[in-house]
Coordinates of C-alpha atoms in Angstrom, one line a residue:
Chain X
M1 CA 15.4 -34.8 -16.4
M2 CA 12.1 -33.1 -15.6
D3 CA 9.3 -34.4 -17.6
R4 CA 6.7 -32.2 -16.0
A5 CA 6.6 -28.5 -15.5
P6 CA 6.3 -27.5 -11.9
P7 CA 2.8 -26.2 -11.0
A8 CA 2.6 -22.7 -12.3
F9 CA 0.2 -21.4 -9.6
P10 CA 1.6 -20.8 -6.1
V11 CA 0.2 -22.9 -3.2
L12 CA -1.7 -20.5 -1.1
P13 CA -3.1 -21.0 2.4
T14 CA -6.7 -22.0 2.8
L15 CA -9.4 -20.2 4.7
A16 CA -10.2 -22.9 7.3
P17 CA -13.5 -23.4 9.1
G18 CA -13.8 -21.4 12.3
T19 CA -11.2 -18.8 11.0
V20 CA -11.7 -15.2 10.2
W21 CA -9.5 -13.5 7.5
L22 CA -9.4 -9.7 7.7
V23 CA -8.7 -8.8 4.1
G24 CA -8.1 -5.7 2.1
A25 CA -10.1 -5.5 -1.1
G26 CA -8.0 -2.7 -2.5
P27 CA -9.3 0.7 -3.8
G28 CA -12.0 -0.6 -6.1
D29 CA -10.7 -1.9 -9.4
P30 CA -11.0 -5.7 -9.2
G31 CA -7.7 -6.0 -11.0
L32 CA -6.0 -4.7 -7.8
L33 CA -7.4 -7.5 -5.7
S34 CA -4.8 -9.8 -4.2
L35 CA -4.6 -13.5 -5.1
L36 CA -5.3 -14.2 -1.4
A37 CA -8.4 -12.0 -1.4
A38 CA -9.7 -13.7 -4.5
K39 CA -9.0 -17.1 -3.0
A40 CA -10.8 -16.1 0.2
L41 CA -13.8 -14.9 -1.8
N42 CA -13.9 -18.3 -3.5
E43 CA -13.8 -20.2 -0.2
A44 CA -15.7 -18.2 2.4
D45 CA -19.1 -19.3 3.7
V46 CA -19.9 -15.7 4.7
V47 CA -18.4 -12.4 3.6
V48 CA -18.9 -9.4 5.9
Y49 CA -18.2 -6.4 3.8
D50 CA -18.0 -2.6 4.0
A51 CA -19.5 0.1 1.8
L52 CA -16.2 0.6 0.0
V53 CA -16.0 -2.9 -1.4
S54 CA -17.0 -2.6 -5.1
A55 CA -19.7 -4.6 -6.7
P56 CA -17.4 -6.4 -9.3
I57 CA -15.3 -7.6 -6.3
L58 CA -18.3 -8.9 -4.4
A59 CA -19.4 -10.7 -7.6
L60 CA -16.3 -13.0 -7.1
A61 CA -17.8 -14.5 -4.0
R62 CA -18.6 -18.2 -4.2
P63 CA -22.2 -18.9 -5.3
G64 CA -24.1 -19.7 -2.2
A65 CA -21.9 -17.6 0.1
R66 CA -23.8 -15.3 2.5
L67 CA -23.0 -11.7 2.0
E68 CA -23.5 -9.5 5.0
F69 CA -23.3 -5.7 4.7
A70 CA -21.6 -4.0 7.7
G71 CA -21.1 -0.4 6.6
K72 CA -22.7 3.0 6.5
R73 CA -25.3 3.5 3.8
G74 CA -27.5 6.5 3.2
G75 CA -29.0 7.9 6.4
R76 CA -29.4 4.4 8.0
P77 CA -27.5 3.9 11.2
S78 CA -24.5 1.6 10.6
P79 CA -23.6 -1.2 13.0
S80 CA -21.2 -0.1 15.7
Q81 CA -17.6 -1.4 15.7
R82 CA -18.5 -3.4 18.8
D83 CA -21.4 -5.1 17.0
I84 CA -19.3 -5.9 14.0
S85 CA -16.6 -7.5 16.2
A86 CA -19.2 -9.5 18.1
R87 CA -20.7 -10.7 14.8
L88 CA -17.2 -11.8 13.5
I89 CA -16.6 -13.7 16.8
E90 CA -20.1 -15.4 16.6
L91 CA -19.5 -16.4 12.9
G92 CA -16.0 -17.8 13.7
R93 CA -17.3 -19.7 16.8
S94 CA -20.0 -21.3 14.7
G95 CA -17.3 -22.9 12.6
L96 CA -17.8 -21.0 9.4
R97 CA -15.1 -19.8 7.0
V98 CA -15.4 -16.0 7.5
L99 CA -14.1 -13.3 5.2
R100 CA -14.1 -9.8 6.6
L101 CA -13.6 -7.7 3.5
K102 CA -12.7 -4.0 3.7
G103 CA -12.0 -1.4 1.1
G104 CA -8.3 -0.6 0.8
D105 CA -6.0 -2.1 3.5
P106 CA -7.7 -3.2 6.8
C107 CA -4.6 -1.9 8.7
V108 CA -4.5 1.6 7.0
F109 CA -7.3 3.7 8.5
G110 CA -9.5 0.6 8.3
R111 CA -10.0 -0.4 11.9
G112 CA -8.6 -3.8 11.2
A113 CA -6.6 -3.8 14.4
E114 CA -9.7 -3.2 16.5
E115 CA -11.5 -6.3 15.0
A116 CA -8.3 -8.4 15.2
L117 CA -8.0 -7.5 18.9
A118 CA -11.5 -8.6 19.6
L119 CA -10.9 -11.9 17.7
A120 CA -7.7 -12.5 19.5
A121 CA -9.3 -11.9 22.9
A122 CA -12.0 -14.4 22.0
G123 CA -9.5 -17.0 20.9
I124 CA -10.7 -17.0 17.3
P125 CA -7.9 -17.7 14.8
F126 CA -7.5 -15.0 12.2
R127 CA -5.2 -13.7 9.5
L128 CA -4.4 -10.2 8.4
V129 CA -4.2 -9.8 4.6
P130 CA -3.1 -6.4 3.4
G131 CA -4.6 -4.7 0.4
I132 CA -3.6 -1.9 -1.9
T133 CA -4.6 1.2 0.0
A134 CA -6.6 4.1 -1.6
A135 CA -3.5 6.4 -1.7
Q136 CA -1.7 3.9 -4.0
G137 CA -4.6 3.3 -6.2
A138 CA -5.8 6.9 -6.5
L139 CA -2.3 8.3 -7.3
A140 CA -1.3 5.6 -9.7
Y141 CA -4.5 5.9 -11.6
A142 CA -4.1 9.7 -11.7
G143 CA -0.5 9.4 -13.1
V144 CA 1.2 10.7 -9.9
P145 CA 3.9 8.8 -8.0
M146 CA 3.7 8.6 -4.2
T147 CA 7.4 9.2 -4.1
H148 CA 9.9 10.5 -6.6
R149 CA 13.6 10.4 -6.1
D150 CA 14.1 14.0 -7.2
S151 CA 11.6 15.5 -4.8
N152 CA 10.4 13.4 -1.9
A153 CA 12.1 10.9 0.3
A154 CA 9.1 10.7 2.6
V155 CA 5.3 10.6 2.3
T156 CA 2.7 10.9 5.1
L157 CA -0.7 9.3 5.1
L158 CA -3.2 10.8 7.5
T159 CA -6.9 10.7 8.3
G160 CA -8.9 13.9 8.5
H161 CA -11.7 12.2 10.4
A162 CA -11.5 11.0 14.0
Q163 CA -13.8 8.6 15.9
G164 CA -16.1 11.3 17.1
G165 CA -16.3 13.0 13.6
G166 CA -14.0 15.9 14.3
L167 CA -10.4 16.4 13.3
P168 CA -8.1 13.9 14.9
D169 CA -6.6 15.0 18.3
G170 CA -3.0 15.1 19.0
L171 CA -1.6 15.6 15.6
D172 CA 1.2 18.2 15.3
W173 CA 0.1 20.0 12.2
A174 CA 3.1 22.3 12.1
A175 CA 5.4 19.2 12.1
L176 CA 3.3 17.5 9.5
A177 CA 3.4 20.6 7.3
K178 CA 7.2 20.7 7.5
G179 CA 7.8 16.9 7.4
A180 CA 7.1 14.7 4.4
P181 CA 7.0 16.7 1.1
V182 CA 3.9 14.7 0.0
L183 CA 0.8 14.5 2.2
I184 CA -2.1 12.2 1.5
L185 CA -5.3 12.8 3.3
Y186 CA -8.0 10.2 3.8
M187 CA -11.6 11.1 4.7
A188 CA -10.8 14.8 4.9
L189 CA -13.6 16.3 2.9
G190 CA -15.5 17.4 6.1
H191 CA -12.6 19.4 7.5
L192 CA -10.9 20.9 4.5
A193 CA -10.9 24.5 5.7
A194 CA -9.5 23.6 9.1
I195 CA -6.8 21.3 7.6
T196 CA -5.7 23.9 5.0
E197 CA -5.5 26.6 7.6
R198 CA -3.3 24.4 9.9
L199 CA -1.0 23.3 7.1
I200 CA -0.5 26.8 5.8
A201 CA 0.1 28.2 9.3
G202 CA 2.6 25.4 9.7
G203 CA 4.6 26.7 6.7
R204 CA 3.3 24.7 3.8
A205 CA 2.9 27.0 0.8
P206 CA -0.7 27.9 -0.2
E207 CA 0.1 27.2 -3.8
T208 CA 1.3 23.6 -3.2
P209 CA -0.3 21.5 -6.0
A210 CA -3.3 19.4 -4.8
L211 CA -5.5 16.7 -6.2
M212 CA -8.9 15.5 -5.0
I213 CA -9.6 12.0 -6.3
S214 CA -13.1 10.6 -5.8
H215 CA -14.1 6.9 -6.5
A216 CA -10.4 6.1 -7.2
T217 CA -9.6 3.4 -9.7
L218 CA -13.3 2.9 -10.6
P219 CA -15.1 3.8 -13.8
N220 CA -16.6 6.9 -12.1
Q221 CA -13.2 8.1 -10.8
R222 CA -13.2 11.9 -10.9
I223 CA -10.2 14.2 -10.3
V224 CA -10.1 17.8 -9.4
E225 CA -6.7 19.6 -9.7
T226 CA -6.3 22.6 -7.4
T227 CA -3.9 24.0 -4.7
L228 CA -3.7 23.6 -1.0
A229 CA -5.3 27.1 -0.6
G230 CA -8.0 26.2 -3.1
L231 CA -9.1 22.8 -1.6
A232 CA -12.2 23.9 0.3
T233 CA -13.5 26.3 -2.4
D234 CA -12.9 23.8 -5.2
A235 CA -14.4 20.9 -3.3
A236 CA -17.7 22.9 -3.0
R237 CA -17.5 24.3 -6.6
H238 CA -17.1 20.9 -8.2
A239 CA -19.3 19.1 -5.7
V240 CA -16.5 16.6 -4.9
E241 CA -17.9 13.3 -3.6
A242 CA -16.7 10.9 -0.9
P243 CA -14.9 8.6 -0.9
C244 CA -12.2 11.1 -1.8
L245 CA -8.5 10.9 -1.4
I246 CA -6.6 14.2 -1.3
A247 CA -2.9 14.5 -2.2
L248 CA -0.6 17.5 -1.7
G249 CA 2.9 18.0 -3.0
E250 CA 5.2 18.9 -5.9
T251 CA 5.1 15.4 -7.4
I252 CA 1.6 16.2 -8.6
R253 CA 3.2 18.4 -11.3
L254 CA 4.4 15.1 -12.9
R255 CA 0.8 14.3 -13.8
A256 CA 0.9 16.1 -17.2
A257 CA 3.7 13.7 -18.2
L258 CA 2.6 10.5 -16.4
D259 CA -1.2 10.3 -16.8
W260 CA -1.2 7.1 -18.7
T261 CA -5.0 7.4 -19.3
A262 CA -4.5 10.6 -21.4
P263 CA -3.6 10.6 -25.1
A264 CA 0.1 9.6 -25.7
A265 CA 1.0 12.7 -27.8
Q266 CA -0.1 15.0 -25.0
R267 CA 1.9 13.1 -22.4
E268 CA 4.9 12.9 -24.7
A269 CA 5.2 16.7 -25.1
A270 CA 4.9 17.3 -21.3
A271 CA 7.4 14.5 -20.5
N272 CA 10.0 16.0 -23.0
A273 CA 9.5 19.5 -21.6
L274 CA 10.1 18.1 -18.1
L275 CA 13.2 16.2 -19.0
A276 CA 14.6 19.2 -20.8
A277 CA 14.0 21.3 -17.7
L278 CA 15.8 18.7 -15.5
R279 CA 18.8 18.5 -17.9
A280 CA 19.0 22.3 -17.9
E281 CA 18.9 22.3 -14.1
A282 CA 21.6 19.7 -13.9
G283 CA 23.8 22.0 -15.9
Chain E
M1 CA -35.3 -14.2 -16.3
M2 CA -31.6 -14.9 -16.2
D3 CA -30.8 -18.4 -17.2
R4 CA -27.0 -17.9 -17.0
A5 CA -25.0 -16.6 -14.1
P6 CA -22.9 -13.6 -15.1
P7 CA -19.2 -14.3 -15.6
A8 CA -17.7 -14.6 -12.1
F9 CA -14.3 -13.3 -13.1
P10 CA -13.9 -9.5 -13.8
V11 CA -12.9 -8.4 -17.2
L12 CA -9.4 -7.1 -16.8
P13 CA -7.4 -5.0 -19.4
T14 CA -4.9 -6.8 -21.6
L15 CA -1.2 -6.1 -21.9
A16 CA -1.1 -5.0 -25.5
P17 CA 1.9 -5.4 -27.9
G18 CA 4.2 -2.4 -27.8
T19 CA 3.0 -1.5 -24.3
V20 CA 5.0 -1.5 -21.0
W21 CA 3.2 -2.1 -17.7
L22 CA 5.1 -0.9 -14.6
V23 CA 3.8 -3.3 -12.0
G24 CA 4.3 -3.9 -8.3
A25 CA 4.8 -7.5 -7.3
G26 CA 4.2 -6.8 -3.7
P27 CA 6.5 -7.7 -0.8
G28 CA 7.2 -11.3 -1.7
D29 CA 4.4 -13.7 -0.7
P30 CA 2.8 -14.6 -4.1
G31 CA -0.6 -14.4 -2.4
L32 CA -0.2 -10.7 -2.2
L33 CA 0.2 -10.3 -6.0
S34 CA -2.6 -8.4 -7.7
L35 CA -4.8 -10.0 -10.3
L36 CA -3.5 -7.5 -12.8
A37 CA 0.1 -8.5 -12.0
A38 CA -0.8 -12.2 -12.4
K39 CA -2.5 -11.4 -15.7
A40 CA 0.5 -9.5 -16.9
L41 CA 2.8 -12.3 -16.0
N42 CA 0.6 -14.6 -18.0
E43 CA 0.6 -12.3 -21.1
A44 CA 4.1 -10.7 -21.2
D45 CA 6.6 -11.6 -23.9
V46 CA 9.4 -10.2 -21.7
V47 CA 9.6 -9.6 -18.0
V48 CA 12.2 -7.1 -16.8
Y49 CA 12.5 -7.8 -13.0
D50 CA 14.3 -6.5 -9.9
A51 CA 16.1 -8.4 -7.2
L52 CA 13.2 -8.0 -4.8
V53 CA 10.8 -10.0 -7.0
S54 CA 10.5 -13.4 -5.4
A55 CA 11.1 -16.7 -7.2
P56 CA 7.5 -18.1 -6.7
I57 CA 6.2 -14.9 -8.4
L58 CA 8.6 -15.2 -11.4
A59 CA 7.4 -18.8 -11.7
L60 CA 4.0 -17.5 -12.8
A61 CA 5.5 -16.0 -16.0
R62 CA 4.1 -17.6 -19.2
P63 CA 6.3 -20.5 -20.4
G64 CA 8.4 -19.1 -23.2
A65 CA 8.4 -15.5 -21.8
R66 CA 11.9 -14.0 -21.6
L67 CA 13.0 -13.1 -18.1
E68 CA 15.5 -10.2 -17.9
F69 CA 17.1 -9.4 -14.6
A70 CA 17.7 -5.7 -14.0
G71 CA 18.8 -5.4 -10.4
K72 CA 21.8 -5.5 -8.1
R73 CA 23.1 -8.9 -7.3
G74 CA 26.2 -9.8 -5.3
G75 CA 29.1 -7.5 -6.1
R76 CA 28.2 -7.2 -9.8
P77 CA 27.6 -3.7 -11.1
S78 CA 23.9 -3.3 -11.7
P79 CA 22.5 -1.6 -14.8
S80 CA 22.0 2.1 -14.4
Q81 CA 18.5 3.6 -14.2
R82 CA 19.2 5.2 -17.6
D83 CA 20.1 1.8 -19.1
I84 CA 16.9 0.2 -17.7
S85 CA 14.8 3.0 -19.1
A86 CA 16.5 2.7 -22.5
R87 CA 15.9 -1.1 -22.5
L88 CA 12.2 -0.7 -21.7
I89 CA 11.9 1.8 -24.5
E90 CA 13.6 -0.5 -26.9
L91 CA 11.5 -3.5 -25.9
G92 CA 8.3 -1.4 -26.3
R93 CA 9.3 -0.1 -29.7
S94 CA 10.0 -3.6 -30.9
G95 CA 6.3 -4.4 -30.4
L96 CA 6.6 -6.8 -27.5
R97 CA 4.3 -7.0 -24.5
V98 CA 6.6 -5.8 -21.7
L99 CA 6.1 -6.3 -18.0
R100 CA 8.4 -4.2 -15.8
L101 CA 8.0 -6.0 -12.5
K102 CA 9.3 -4.4 -9.3
G103 CA 9.2 -5.5 -5.7
G104 CA 6.5 -3.7 -3.6
D105 CA 4.9 -0.8 -5.4
P106 CA 6.7 0.9 -8.3
C107 CA 5.6 4.3 -7.1
V108 CA 6.6 3.9 -3.4
F109 CA 10.5 4.2 -3.3
G110 CA 10.6 2.1 -6.5
R111 CA 11.7 4.7 -9.1
G112 CA 8.6 3.8 -11.1
A113 CA 8.1 7.5 -12.0
E114 CA 11.6 7.8 -13.5
E115 CA 10.9 4.9 -15.9
A116 CA 7.4 6.1 -16.6
L117 CA 8.8 9.5 -17.5
A118 CA 11.3 8.0 -19.9
L119 CA 8.6 5.9 -21.6
A120 CA 6.2 8.9 -21.8
A121 CA 8.9 11.0 -23.4
A122 CA 9.6 8.3 -26.0
G123 CA 5.9 8.0 -26.8
I124 CA 5.6 4.4 -25.5
P125 CA 2.2 3.5 -24.0
F126 CA 2.4 2.4 -20.4
R127 CA 0.3 1.7 -17.4
L128 CA 1.1 2.0 -13.7
V129 CA -0.1 -0.9 -11.6
P130 CA 0.3 -0.4 -7.8
G131 CA 1.4 -3.2 -5.6
I132 CA 1.3 -3.9 -1.9
T133 CA 4.3 -2.0 -0.5
A134 CA 6.8 -3.6 1.9
A135 CA 5.5 -1.6 4.9
Q136 CA 2.0 -3.1 4.5
G137 CA 3.2 -6.6 4.1
A138 CA 5.9 -6.5 6.7
L139 CA 3.6 -5.0 9.4
A140 CA 0.6 -7.2 8.7
Y141 CA 2.8 -10.4 8.8
A142 CA 4.3 -9.2 12.0
G143 CA 0.9 -8.6 13.6
V144 CA 1.2 -4.8 13.8
P145 CA -1.3 -2.3 12.2
M146 CA 0.1 0.6 10.3
T147 CA -2.6 2.8 11.9
H148 CA -4.7 2.3 15.0
R149 CA -7.5 4.6 15.9
D150 CA -6.5 4.8 19.6
S151 CA -2.9 5.9 18.8
N152 CA -2.1 7.1 15.3
A153 CA -4.0 9.2 12.8
A154 CA -1.0 9.5 10.6
V155 CA 1.9 7.3 9.4
T156 CA 5.0 8.4 7.5
L157 CA 7.0 6.2 5.1
L158 CA 10.5 7.4 4.4
T159 CA 13.6 6.1 2.7
G160 CA 16.9 6.0 4.5
H161 CA 18.9 5.8 1.4
A162 CA 19.4 8.5 -1.2
Q163 CA 20.6 8.3 -4.8
G164 CA 24.2 8.8 -3.9
G165 CA 24.1 6.3 -1.0
G166 CA 23.9 8.7 1.8
L167 CA 21.0 9.9 3.9
P168 CA 18.4 11.8 1.8
D169 CA 19.0 15.5 1.7
G170 CA 16.4 18.0 2.6
L171 CA 14.4 16.0 5.1
D172 CA 13.4 17.9 8.2
W173 CA 14.1 15.2 10.8
A174 CA 12.9 17.3 13.7
A175 CA 9.5 17.7 12.0
L176 CA 9.4 14.0 11.1
A177 CA 10.2 13.1 14.7
K178 CA 7.2 15.2 15.9
G179 CA 4.9 14.4 13.0
A180 CA 3.3 11.0 12.4
P181 CA 3.3 8.8 15.5
V182 CA 4.3 5.8 13.4
L183 CA 7.4 6.0 11.2
I184 CA 8.4 3.4 8.6
L185 CA 11.9 3.3 7.2
Y186 CA 12.8 1.7 3.9
M187 CA 16.4 0.8 3.1
A188 CA 17.7 2.4 6.3
L189 CA 20.1 -0.3 7.6
G190 CA 23.1 1.6 6.3
H191 CA 22.4 4.8 8.3
L192 CA 20.8 3.6 11.5
A193 CA 23.0 5.5 13.9
A194 CA 22.5 8.8 12.1
I195 CA 18.8 8.3 11.7
T196 CA 18.3 7.4 15.4
E197 CA 20.4 10.4 16.5
R198 CA 18.3 12.8 14.4
L199 CA 15.0 11.4 15.5
I200 CA 15.9 11.5 19.2
A201 CA 17.4 15.0 18.8
G202 CA 14.0 15.9 17.2
G203 CA 12.1 14.8 20.3
R204 CA 11.2 11.1 19.6
A205 CA 11.6 9.1 22.8
P206 CA 14.6 6.7 22.8
E207 CA 12.5 3.9 24.2
T208 CA 10.0 4.1 21.3
P209 CA 9.2 0.5 20.3
A210 CA 10.9 -0.6 17.1
L211 CA 10.8 -3.6 14.7
M212 CA 13.3 -4.6 12.1
I213 CA 11.7 -7.0 9.6
S214 CA 13.9 -8.7 7.0
H215 CA 12.6 -10.7 4.0
A216 CA 9.0 -9.6 4.9
T217 CA 6.2 -12.0 4.1
L218 CA 8.6 -14.7 2.8
P219 CA 9.3 -18.1 4.5
N220 CA 12.7 -16.6 5.7
Q221 CA 11.0 -13.5 7.3
R222 CA 12.9 -12.6 10.5
I223 CA 11.9 -10.0 13.0
V224 CA 14.0 -8.3 15.7
E225 CA 12.1 -6.3 18.4
T226 CA 14.0 -3.4 19.9
T227 CA 13.7 0.3 20.6
L228 CA 14.6 3.4 18.7
A229 CA 17.8 3.8 20.8
G230 CA 18.6 0.1 20.3
L231 CA 18.3 -0.1 16.5
A232 CA 21.9 0.2 15.5
T233 CA 23.3 -2.1 18.2
D234 CA 20.6 -4.7 17.7
A235 CA 21.0 -4.7 13.9
A236 CA 24.7 -5.5 14.4
R237 CA 24.1 -8.0 17.2
H238 CA 21.5 -10.0 15.3
A239 CA 23.2 -9.6 11.9
V240 CA 19.9 -8.1 10.5
E241 CA 19.8 -8.6 6.7
A242 CA 18.6 -6.4 3.8
P243 CA 15.9 -6.1 2.5
C244 CA 14.8 -4.8 5.9
L245 CA 11.8 -2.7 6.8
I246 CA 12.0 -0.7 10.1
A247 CA 8.9 0.4 12.0
L248 CA 8.8 2.8 15.0
G249 CA 5.9 3.7 17.2
E250 CA 3.5 2.7 20.0
T251 CA 1.3 0.5 17.8
I252 CA 4.1 -2.1 17.9
R253 CA 3.0 -2.9 21.4
L254 CA -0.1 -4.5 19.9
R255 CA 2.1 -7.2 18.4
A256 CA 1.8 -9.5 21.5
A257 CA -2.0 -9.6 20.9
L258 CA -2.2 -9.5 17.1
D259 CA 0.6 -11.7 15.9
W260 CA -1.7 -14.2 14.1
T261 CA 1.3 -16.5 13.3
A262 CA 1.8 -17.1 17.1
P263 CA -0.1 -19.7 19.1
A264 CA -3.7 -18.6 19.8
A265 CA -3.5 -19.1 23.6
Q266 CA -0.5 -16.7 23.9
R267 CA -2.3 -14.1 21.7
E268 CA -5.6 -14.5 23.7
A269 CA -4.0 -13.7 27.1
A270 CA -2.2 -10.6 25.7
A271 CA -5.3 -9.4 23.9
N272 CA -7.4 -9.7 27.1
A273 CA -4.9 -7.9 29.1
L274 CA -4.8 -5.1 26.6
L275 CA -8.6 -4.8 26.4
A276 CA -8.8 -4.8 30.3
A277 CA -6.2 -2.0 30.4
L278 CA -8.2 0.0 27.8
R279 CA -11.5 -0.4 29.7
A280 CA -9.7 0.7 32.9
E281 CA -8.4 3.7 31.1
A282 CA -11.8 4.6 29.8
G283 CA -13.0 4.6 33.4

């Protein structure tokens, strides 16, 4: 007979002295933080964070923890990737418990692998802790699934911004246009006209539904609905701000039915119309 | 002057009576659960869960909460998607606080949109809460980034299993082969030979590094390293088990340097060799 309930909280690993955890903070809403990230915030001696880590998440850091900013801000020059890696090595060597906290997932367009490689080469123990990436947060909070059984068995995430500031080299845009039915673009605001042109030239329909989602999952989230052909014009017209996630594909049409932040009655009518259309199509 | 510190814990929304939250539980490690998911487990009257939700996560449910299994198990017939949706509607209508908990992210190959559409049509309030998807967990815990600036500006997630059990229709495998440098396959164990053949025919090199990761992020995680051409043979030889995530691409070569679960000395040598090669390449 058990006279005590087992502990309800799972036993999680501890951020040990001299160790660096590379952790994803998720897209912004603190509710999307992982338990491991929250634990690391509670244990770290120093938190090295990027511009995309939101204020309510940093507020979870242990009182007395040192917060070091390592991102771009305003017109100030940001520390180079080499400087950040050197700083993480130095902090780890000094025996501190180090939390390297990045917006989204450090291994999804987050340069986490570069920092991990530097730490590995220096013999500093580290851990990779994934986070909910911007694509997941932005689409869920817009009421759009990343995949839907009726329409897309594949989804591609890509960055519109390479190391040097241009479009990434070596991407086969024609193949991307014909590949996954849903495309999700990170950091693409600077090259919208070029990306649109390449995708349309590759065969993607100009009228493909598109969303631009700025400040995803945060109180200042803002969504602009447009089409592939309309991206560049509408980004300018609506003064769309970075950070911005752009989604392209037919699943976006589900938004009228699935936007759970909209009034229920509005959603209900759209959902019933959609289900009726599906039933008619199925014969 | 502030004489009290602000509350350290963010104010999160509450799972209200008569509401259904469609929540991702992440890949298995309870440390990857989101704060919102943990809060929902602590508030729900009933938890409707899938086979991929791990036991330590279910253990976080409020004592007294009803746990309803809605997945496939052994040879038993599983409830149909229509039955599950009807049950969620019924539970919501009865005024309960309902947590629909799915492995990974409900909107990434999780049929979350189908359930949300049914709830929307029935006028039941709901919320979509993303979770860390299997690809993120499996690769991070294997020491492989999903993206790496030197090698891939795009990544494609795809399912190898369609509604009827076959390969998904309508995917352009030649385009997928030439598109994103990293491909991640969900639920593909049943069609490995066919998928391999299509990708190689589409131009992907047979010697492309590949990983098969079973039970990702859990204590029984198991990884088989192979190549695209070797997938089917090695899956049989090593009796690779579902759930299994398959990754293809050059970033997998980083594993020797980035597998943070391996001894540090082993990782250090590999990382230094890799950095030396990069420096030599850069001239």
